[in-house]
Structures are given as C-alpha cells and as structure tokens.
XYZ file of C-alpha atoms in Angstrom:
480
model
C 9.549 69.202 9.433
C 7.863 72.485 8.491
C 5.850 70.726 5.775
C 4.673 68.076 8.203
C 3.518 70.691 10.718
C 1.621 72.561 8.006
C -0.036 69.353 6.804
C -1.174 68.441 10.312
C -2.441 71.952 11.008
C -4.473 71.951 7.799
C -5.864 68.509 8.495
C -6.875 69.606 11.995
C -8.769 72.575 10.515
C -10.718 70.264 8.193
C -11.473 67.897 11.062
C -12.712 70.804 13.182
C -15.078 71.868 10.383
C -16.362 68.296 10.157
C -16.918 68.061 13.920
C -18.777 71.375 13.914
C -21.164 70.250 11.157
C -21.589 66.785 12.669
C -22.397 68.174 16.114
C -24.996 70.502 14.595
C -26.569 67.552 12.780
C -26.570 65.544 16.016
C -28.169 68.340 18.002
C -30.726 69.616 15.493
C -31.421 66.880 12.922
C -30.502 63.545 14.511
C -31.820 60.532 12.545
C -33.175 62.888 9.850
C -31.821 63.010 6.301
C -30.343 66.493 6.417
C -29.663 69.439 8.680
C -30.989 72.839 7.653
C -27.822 74.807 8.472
C -29.378 78.286 8.582
C -32.612 77.686 10.495
C -31.356 74.730 12.542
C -34.178 72.499 11.345
C -34.150 69.247 9.406
C -35.501 67.897 6.144
C -36.360 64.606 4.475
C -34.746 64.112 1.084
C -33.812 60.433 0.730
C -36.394 58.148 2.275
C -36.238 59.652 5.761
C -33.739 57.051 6.968
C -31.053 59.431 8.177
C -29.005 59.999 5.019
C -26.419 62.194 6.765
C -26.116 59.647 9.586
C -25.351 56.667 7.323
C -23.347 58.704 4.823
C -21.030 59.969 7.598
C -20.193 56.661 9.296
C -16.878 56.037 7.559
C -15.739 59.654 7.925
C -16.349 59.450 11.687
C -14.144 56.363 11.817
C -11.408 57.894 9.634
C -11.234 61.031 11.749
C -10.898 58.944 14.899
C -14.226 60.095 16.329
C -14.837 56.653 17.798
C -17.465 57.578 20.405
C -19.499 59.362 17.753
C -19.032 56.401 15.418
C -20.315 53.904 17.996
C -23.277 56.142 18.788
C -24.030 56.453 15.066
C -23.814 52.679 14.482
C -26.209 52.102 17.392
C -28.607 54.554 15.750
C -28.225 52.960 12.315
C -29.271 49.570 13.695
C -32.600 51.182 14.655
C -33.373 52.369 11.114
C -36.386 50.661 9.584
C -35.537 50.324 5.915
C -39.131 49.556 4.994
C -39.803 52.177 2.358
C -42.846 54.367 2.102
C -43.726 55.741 -1.309
C -41.270 55.954 -4.178
C -37.522 55.494 -3.743
C -34.602 56.732 -5.820
C -32.634 53.488 -6.024
C -29.467 55.194 -7.279
C -29.214 57.502 -4.256
C -30.236 54.675 -1.920
C -27.409 52.537 -3.295
C -24.579 55.068 -3.273
C -25.394 56.820 0.025
C -26.987 54.181 2.248
C -25.675 50.838 0.964
C -22.277 52.356 0.188
C -22.096 53.917 3.647
C -22.932 50.653 5.423
C -20.490 48.533 3.400
C -17.688 51.038 3.878
C -18.191 51.274 7.642
C -18.152 47.462 7.824
C -14.950 47.267 5.765
C -13.180 49.990 7.751
C -13.869 48.269 11.059
C -12.223 45.078 9.734
C -15.631 43.448 9.229
C -16.010 43.007 13.000
C -19.433 44.595 13.578
C -21.937 42.180 12.082
C -24.765 44.656 12.669
C -23.467 46.788 9.798
C -23.426 43.851 7.399
C -26.910 42.803 8.539
C -28.256 46.255 7.694
C -26.375 46.206 4.370
C -27.986 42.854 3.484
C -31.416 44.142 4.549
C -31.012 47.156 2.290
C -29.290 45.195 -0.484
C -32.222 42.786 -0.654
C -34.636 45.690 -0.995
C -32.546 47.200 -3.806
C -32.261 43.754 -5.403
C -36.069 43.644 -5.580
C -35.913 46.594 -7.985
C -34.280 44.229 -10.515
C -37.376 42.005 -10.427
C -38.614 43.133 -13.834
C -39.425 41.205 -17.017
C -36.002 41.994 -18.537
C -34.064 42.106 -15.234
C -33.138 45.750 -15.780
C -33.515 47.869 -12.608
C -36.447 50.084 -11.734
C -34.739 53.334 -10.818
C -37.848 54.774 -9.104
C -39.184 51.851 -7.104
C -42.578 51.928 -5.393
C -42.903 49.992 -2.157
C -46.686 50.346 -2.347
C -46.806 48.613 -5.730
C -44.394 45.972 -4.452
C -46.630 45.305 -1.425
C -49.617 44.908 -3.763
C -47.580 42.520 -5.945
C -48.206 44.860 -8.871
C -45.787 44.453 -11.767
C -43.207 47.219 -12.034
C -41.159 47.682 -15.165
C -37.963 49.556 -15.907
C -38.366 53.068 -17.281
C -38.868 53.901 -20.940
C -37.327 57.293 -20.173
C -34.405 56.530 -17.895
C -30.938 57.978 -17.441
C -27.670 56.124 -17.855
C -26.170 56.863 -14.416
C -29.173 55.365 -12.634
C -29.048 52.174 -14.696
C -25.284 51.676 -14.588
C -24.192 52.602 -11.049
C -24.827 49.483 -8.964
C -21.699 47.532 -9.897
C -19.351 48.553 -7.063
C -21.837 48.232 -4.211
C -23.420 44.969 -5.394
C -20.058 43.390 -6.240
C -18.724 44.228 -2.770
C -21.915 42.922 -1.140
C -21.476 39.607 -2.977
C -17.816 39.467 -1.959
C -18.693 40.025 1.702
C -21.664 37.642 1.860
C -20.758 34.980 -0.698
C -24.264 35.501 -2.125
C -23.801 35.931 -5.870
C -27.353 37.197 -6.563
C -26.229 40.787 -6.234
C -23.253 40.356 -8.556
C -25.372 38.465 -11.102
C -27.888 41.328 -11.132
C -25.261 43.887 -12.144
C -23.580 41.439 -14.509
C -26.763 41.359 -16.608
C -26.779 45.160 -16.774
C -23.074 45.225 -17.662
C -23.695 42.825 -20.556
C -26.293 45.207 -22.011
C -23.957 48.185 -21.568
C -21.110 46.357 -23.267
C -23.214 44.974 -26.099
C -24.645 48.384 -27.052
C -21.613 50.580 -26.288
C -20.300 50.702 -29.858
C -23.760 50.976 -31.456
C -24.747 54.396 -30.083
C -24.671 57.622 -32.096
C -21.278 58.320 -30.549
C -19.712 54.843 -30.356
C -17.954 54.233 -27.040
C -20.313 56.504 -25.111
C -23.875 55.977 -23.922
C -26.298 58.882 -24.205
C -27.725 60.480 -21.078
C -31.296 59.480 -21.904
C -31.985 55.769 -22.353
C -34.852 53.292 -22.615
C -34.204 50.825 -19.795
C -37.378 48.854 -20.449
C -36.455 47.567 -23.923
C -33.465 48.060 -23.200
C -32.301 50.481 -25.880
C -29.320 52.719 -25.107
C -28.944 53.997 -28.661
C -31.760 56.473 -29.324
C -30.744 59.713 -27.646
C -28.134 62.079 -29.105
C -27.051 63.979 -25.959
C -23.744 62.848 -24.421
C -22.086 63.978 -21.197
C -19.814 62.882 -18.368
C -21.622 65.199 -15.963
C -25.077 65.179 -14.403
C -27.062 61.978 -14.995
C -24.111 60.162 -16.605
C -21.094 60.530 -14.310
C -20.893 57.329 -12.261
C -21.754 55.079 -15.227
C -18.263 55.895 -16.518
C -16.586 56.281 -13.123
C -17.508 52.713 -12.140
C -15.879 51.027 -15.169
C -12.275 51.305 -13.979
C -13.262 51.059 -10.323
C -15.180 47.794 -10.751
C -12.171 46.383 -12.621
C -10.092 47.410 -9.606
C -12.534 45.852 -7.105
C -12.449 42.585 -9.080
C -8.625 42.791 -8.970
C -8.462 42.409 -12.749
C -9.714 38.814 -12.563
C -12.544 37.053 -14.403
C -15.189 39.469 -15.661
C -12.932 42.421 -14.850
C -11.570 42.417 -18.401
C -15.017 43.437 -19.688
C -14.913 46.548 -17.486
C -11.417 47.380 -18.735
C -12.528 47.152 -22.369
C -15.569 49.331 -21.678
C -13.419 51.907 -19.870
C -10.932 52.066 -22.748
C -13.656 52.376 -25.405
C -15.387 55.120 -23.425
C -12.258 57.143 -22.656
C -11.063 56.921 -26.282
C -14.384 58.484 -27.303
C -14.154 61.133 -24.568
C -10.688 62.169 -25.728
C -11.872 62.325 -29.319
C -15.206 64.082 -28.840
C -15.849 65.617 -25.387
C -12.722 67.588 -24.424
C -11.890 71.182 -25.307
C -9.208 73.634 -24.284
C -10.708 76.931 -23.117
C -9.368 80.354 -24.001
C -8.079 81.935 -20.779
C -6.216 85.187 -20.040
C -3.186 83.192 -18.818
C -3.315 80.562 -21.618
C -3.650 77.848 -18.962
C -2.783 74.338 -20.153
C -6.118 72.830 -19.118
C -8.816 70.615 -20.627
C -12.558 70.763 -20.002
C -14.849 67.721 -20.364
C -18.083 69.040 -21.801
C -21.473 67.956 -23.142
C -22.286 67.396 -26.807
C -25.075 66.528 -29.194
C -24.223 64.070 -31.945
C -26.107 61.966 -34.469
C -22.802 60.479 -35.620
C -19.079 60.926 -34.865
C -18.965 63.396 -37.762
C -21.675 65.690 -36.343
C -20.485 66.357 -32.775
C -21.552 69.764 -31.451
C -20.024 70.613 -28.059
C -21.741 73.139 -25.779
C -18.483 74.300 -24.097
C -19.875 74.297 -20.572
C -17.991 73.234 -17.462
C -20.203 71.611 -14.820
C -18.928 71.325 -11.266
C -20.246 67.753 -11.339
C -17.891 66.863 -14.209
C -14.806 67.799 -12.177
C -14.585 64.169 -10.969
C -13.310 63.279 -14.468
C -9.757 64.361 -13.626
C -9.574 61.748 -10.891
C -11.208 59.134 -13.120
C -8.610 59.604 -15.873
C -5.732 59.634 -13.376
C -6.916 56.458 -11.641
C -7.587 54.732 -14.968
C -4.179 55.769 -16.232
C -2.587 54.288 -13.137
C -4.634 51.068 -13.288
C -3.988 50.436 -16.973
C -0.449 51.871 -17.257
C -1.566 54.701 -19.530
C 0.517 57.813 -18.813
C -1.492 59.822 -21.375
C -4.603 59.340 -19.246
C -2.761 60.503 -16.119
C -1.727 63.628 -18.039
C -5.307 64.235 -19.210
C -6.417 63.740 -15.606
C -4.002 66.454 -14.524
C -5.239 68.914 -17.163
C -8.895 68.281 -16.323
C -8.231 68.615 -12.585
C -6.282 71.796 -13.262
C -9.258 73.186 -15.223
C -11.454 72.918 -12.143
C -8.678 74.285 -9.934
C -8.368 77.160 -12.424
C -12.119 77.822 -12.208
C -11.879 77.969 -8.400
C -8.816 80.185 -8.400
C -10.189 82.598 -10.997
C -13.761 82.850 -9.708
C -14.431 86.183 -7.956
C -14.598 84.607 -4.488
C -12.418 81.544 -4.980
C -15.315 79.088 -5.429
C -16.318 77.631 -8.782
C -20.001 77.946 -9.762
C -22.239 74.989 -10.554
C -22.229 75.634 -14.303
C -20.267 78.024 -16.531
C -19.596 78.436 -20.230
C -16.093 79.010 -21.605
C -14.795 80.100 -25.001
C -13.051 77.207 -26.787
C -9.681 77.382 -28.490
C -9.695 76.008 -32.054
C -7.460 73.127 -30.925
C -6.188 71.445 -27.745
C -2.806 73.155 -28.123
C -4.041 76.548 -26.907
C -4.709 79.981 -28.352
C -4.203 83.696 -27.759
C -6.739 85.294 -25.431
C -9.056 87.715 -27.194
C -11.617 89.072 -24.746
C -15.134 88.258 -25.974
C -17.428 91.288 -26.020
C -20.052 89.742 -23.750
C -17.752 87.911 -21.311
C -19.172 87.756 -17.758
C -15.802 87.444 -15.990
C -12.272 86.838 -17.329
C -12.302 83.296 -18.731
C -15.979 82.794 -17.800
C -18.025 83.585 -20.909
C -21.284 83.156 -19.000
C -22.544 81.515 -15.813
C -25.826 79.651 -16.208
C -25.930 78.404 -12.604
C -23.962 80.401 -10.041
C -24.756 78.278 -6.979
C -22.268 76.290 -4.914
C -23.952 73.307 -3.271
C -21.000 72.245 -1.067
C -20.016 69.863 -3.863
C -16.981 67.530 -3.685
C -16.007 66.797 -7.306
C -13.130 69.273 -7.626
C -11.432 68.337 -4.351
C -12.053 64.670 -5.224
C -9.866 65.004 -8.317
C -7.288 67.062 -6.414
C -7.102 64.150 -3.940
C -6.570 61.612 -6.732
C -3.929 63.738 -8.449
C -2.026 64.186 -5.186
C -2.146 60.481 -4.370
C -1.271 59.293 -7.891
C 1.452 61.819 -8.758
C 2.776 62.722 -5.293
C 2.746 66.390 -6.354
C 2.455 68.320 -3.069
C 1.339 71.491 -4.878
C -2.105 69.870 -4.880
C -2.113 70.099 -1.082
C -1.576 73.865 -1.364
C -4.374 74.105 -3.930
C -6.649 72.102 -1.619
C -5.919 74.446 1.279
C -6.844 77.513 -0.792
C -10.091 75.803 -1.818
C -10.930 74.747 1.723
C -10.360 78.220 3.165
C -12.571 79.832 0.521
C -15.357 77.279 0.961
C -15.372 77.121 4.757
C -15.195 80.871 5.296
C -18.007 81.690 2.867
C -20.407 78.822 3.585
C -20.200 78.911 7.386
C -23.409 79.520 9.355
C -24.058 79.700 13.113
C -24.766 75.949 12.963
C -22.646 74.388 10.218
C -22.117 75.160 6.493
C -24.685 76.036 3.843
C -24.936 76.102 0.066
C -24.308 79.470 -1.617
C -26.857 81.038 -3.969
C -24.425 82.964 -6.165
C -20.651 82.644 -5.978
C -20.232 85.385 -8.590
C -21.534 87.991 -6.112
C -19.971 89.237 -2.892
C -23.147 89.220 -0.787
C -22.680 85.613 0.404
C -26.409 84.811 0.341
C -26.923 81.200 1.415
C -29.536 78.489 0.948
C -30.819 76.508 3.930
C -29.276 73.313 2.598
C -26.427 71.015 3.631
C -26.566 67.806 1.623
C -25.132 64.689 3.219
C -22.204 64.703 0.784
C -20.732 67.741 2.582
C -19.691 65.380 5.391
C -19.507 62.160 3.366
C -17.442 63.473 0.462
C -16.313 67.088 0.463
C -14.781 67.253 3.940
C -13.580 63.644 3.695
C -11.556 64.363 0.538
C -10.132 67.534 2.101
C -9.158 65.485 5.159
C -7.539 62.743 3.064
C -5.543 65.226 0.971
C -3.854 66.233 4.238
C -3.423 62.633 5.456
C -0.375 60.417 5.066
C -0.497 58.709 1.630
C -0.793 55.317 3.332
C -4.131 56.267 4.916
C -6.729 54.537 2.713
C -4.116 53.844 0.050
C -5.526 53.583 -3.473
C -3.615 50.298 -3.742
C -5.829 48.838 -1.010
C -9.154 50.681 -1.297
C -11.566 51.792 -4.021
C -14.009 54.652 -3.402
C -17.602 54.559 -4.585
C -19.157 57.663 -6.127
C -20.193 58.897 -2.657
C -16.572 58.608 -1.408
C -17.217 55.402 0.525
C -14.060 53.231 0.468
C -14.375 49.476 -0.129
C -11.500 47.174 0.737
C -9.718 45.471 -2.156
C -9.320 41.758 -1.449
C -7.229 39.187 -3.275
C-alpha cells in the first residue's frame, strides 16, 4: 500500500511538471517550434510547424489531459506542411511523423485527421527518396523540388540520418496499406545489410558515410552515440514492429551482428572510487578489428544503449544482453548520482580498467571529479536517454529500485532546470551557479517527462508487449 501511494505521488509530481511546461508553451509559444523558457519567447528550429505541439500529442493523451489533446489536434490540422527552405528529414520523421502516427494509434485510430496529416507529411518525406539510387536526401530542399531540379543523396552523410526511417515508414504502410513507404526503407535496409560486414569494423557502420554511391565502408570512426544512435536502435524495434514475420529476420540478423561487434569493440569498464560494476559504450577509431582505439568518453546521448540491449535481450531471449543493458544503464545512473549536482553532463571522459572485470581505483593526477577524468561538455540539455534506459530496465526486469533511481534523477533535474515559465537547459552541471540557457527542446515534453511518467505508471500502461517506441518516445501499436 505504501509503495503504491509513493508511486502515485511521484507520478503526480511528474505530471505537474509536464502541465506547467505545456501551459507555458501554450501561453507563450503556441504553434511555434519551441518555447524559450527564460525569456518567455519562442523560436523556430524544425520547419516552423510547431515541433513541441506535434511532439507532445501522445504525452497529453497518456497523462489524461484530454481537453488539451483535443485542442492540440485541432491546431495540428491547421499546420501547412509545405516546406520553405531546407528540411532535416531525420528530425521531421522522428518528431512530426512519429508524433502524428503515435497519437493516431493511441486514440484507437479513430481520428482520421491525424492519419491524413501523417500521410501528407509521409508523402513529403517519401519525395526525399526520389533520387537516382533511391537513397534518401537527408537535407531536402523544397525550392529545388518545386523547380524540378534533381537532388541527390549526400556524399558526406551520417548513418543515423540514412537509417532511421524504418519504424515510421513501416507503421505508415501498416496503417494505410500503401506499401510505397515500406518499400522505400526496404531498399535502404538492403544496402545496410549488404555492407554491414564489409566495413573497417565488421558488424558496425561508421558515423560518416557516402549515401550517394552508396558506400558505408570508408570512414573509420564508430559510435553508438551522436549521429549513429537510432540506426542501431531501430534494428530490434523494426523486428518487433514486424512481429518477427517476413523481412523481420533481416533486422534480427543485423541487430545480432551489430551488438556482437559492440560487445567486442565499443564497451569499457571505467575505474571508479566504488569499483562500480558498470559498462560504458564509447566511440572508437578503427581501420580493422585489430586496430581499435577507444576514446573512453561517455556521451549522454549514448545512454539509450542500456534500454536497447535490454529490449533486444528480451526480444531474442538473450539474457547476456539484458545483463549488459543493466550495466550500461547503471553507468549512466552512476554518472548522475556521482555528478556534483546529481545531473550527468553531456560528455565526460573516464579512466578505463584494463579489462571488463574491474580494477582498483588509483586517483589520476589530473582528474576533474572523482570518476570523471575530464568533462568536455558540461551542459545538460533536458535530455531523455538516461531515464529512457531506466524505464526499459524497470519494465523488463521488474526491479523497483529503478523507480527510486528515477525519482532521484527527476528531483535533481526539475529543481535545477526550473524557470518562472517552465524548464531550461543548464550551461554547466559541474558548477553550483545553475546558469541556464534559454532553450527547451521539444523532447523535454515528448521524451524526458514521458519516460519519467511511465516509470511511475502501472506496467500494463503502454506495455512493451503491445507497443514499440520510436527514437522520440512515440509509441506505435504492435499488430498481429
């Protein structure tokens, strides 16, 4: 009984923080991309279509804010998705298309207006695949399209932007019966699969790629973090969305190849004062499997990897992957708990142990903070990746200690990022001055607060047996 009261009280606190930020957005930045949470202004960051509005739809529904949801849907139907200038197709797909599909799924596919807008946007994104080799243009120009000028995929692209359409386009095909969208990503998946074992680190694709050729084998920098993340995240999740049928087996094979390489080449155990049993996924340069040089950094962005391993372990009955997921999640939890103010910075460097089995702590002479050798980027941008993995670990293992961890994280974040309007990014979490940036990205509402809310929900709410989340935390319904 006590535990249930605590859970509900914590969930109510998260919901209150969401309502506060949402109301500020409504009052000061309605229909704009983002609220400026210090000055009370607004800014355009993703096409000017109301990124926070669309990104927040499903969270409004989940938190039972039905009047706000209906008002938001009415507003979304007024958005003119005709683009002006150049569009980031990756962000357009995960935030806007993902948000529309999720809201449609959550409302039992009853509001056709949401699907109409999803098709309108999906067709625009589909146009970015209209290239000589059918590989997507990741920076698409509406002006060139209007002039019927040929646009080609980038010679200098990044893997996440090429390989992160599969969930959204597969779900759009499932909902509409129009297989064009699925066929578009299937062509990309074939290229990914065909070249996966021919890169300088077989099993992994480098961050930098030539989409135009396409050649995914030239670069020697490998990461699961910035510019790579969702390319790997979507392998197991697309298998899940396809319910393991048909082409799903290709995604399973790609996931297993990639994770085998991650385990072999991209994990290290850091030296910590408490000899914590944790694993950090890092970046590396490699011209072959024999020449891997890790950089021993921990990016906040890479904290999603714990959840990815745990979900993959559950999907493919691999208990080792669930255990790795726990250790990676615990590394990010450790970084939060041991940071001076209880919030992990954007990017830190740690001292590696010689092996994954741990080592005695010997304080490095130039260590910035116990366990943190250096901090190359001390900001906190209201990011969700750590709480995302905490959510997955709680749901997959049932370990309620992750709810306690989540509460500590939430209290630290909310208290230090709060402004008179909403919540703002922090400039330096290693200092006590609490200086903020006038920024509140849409993922604060769409992801960070949503995952906090779901950690304190009943496990049956958006069960991972019935829903799969895209990389912007938008849940898509799993259908037979």
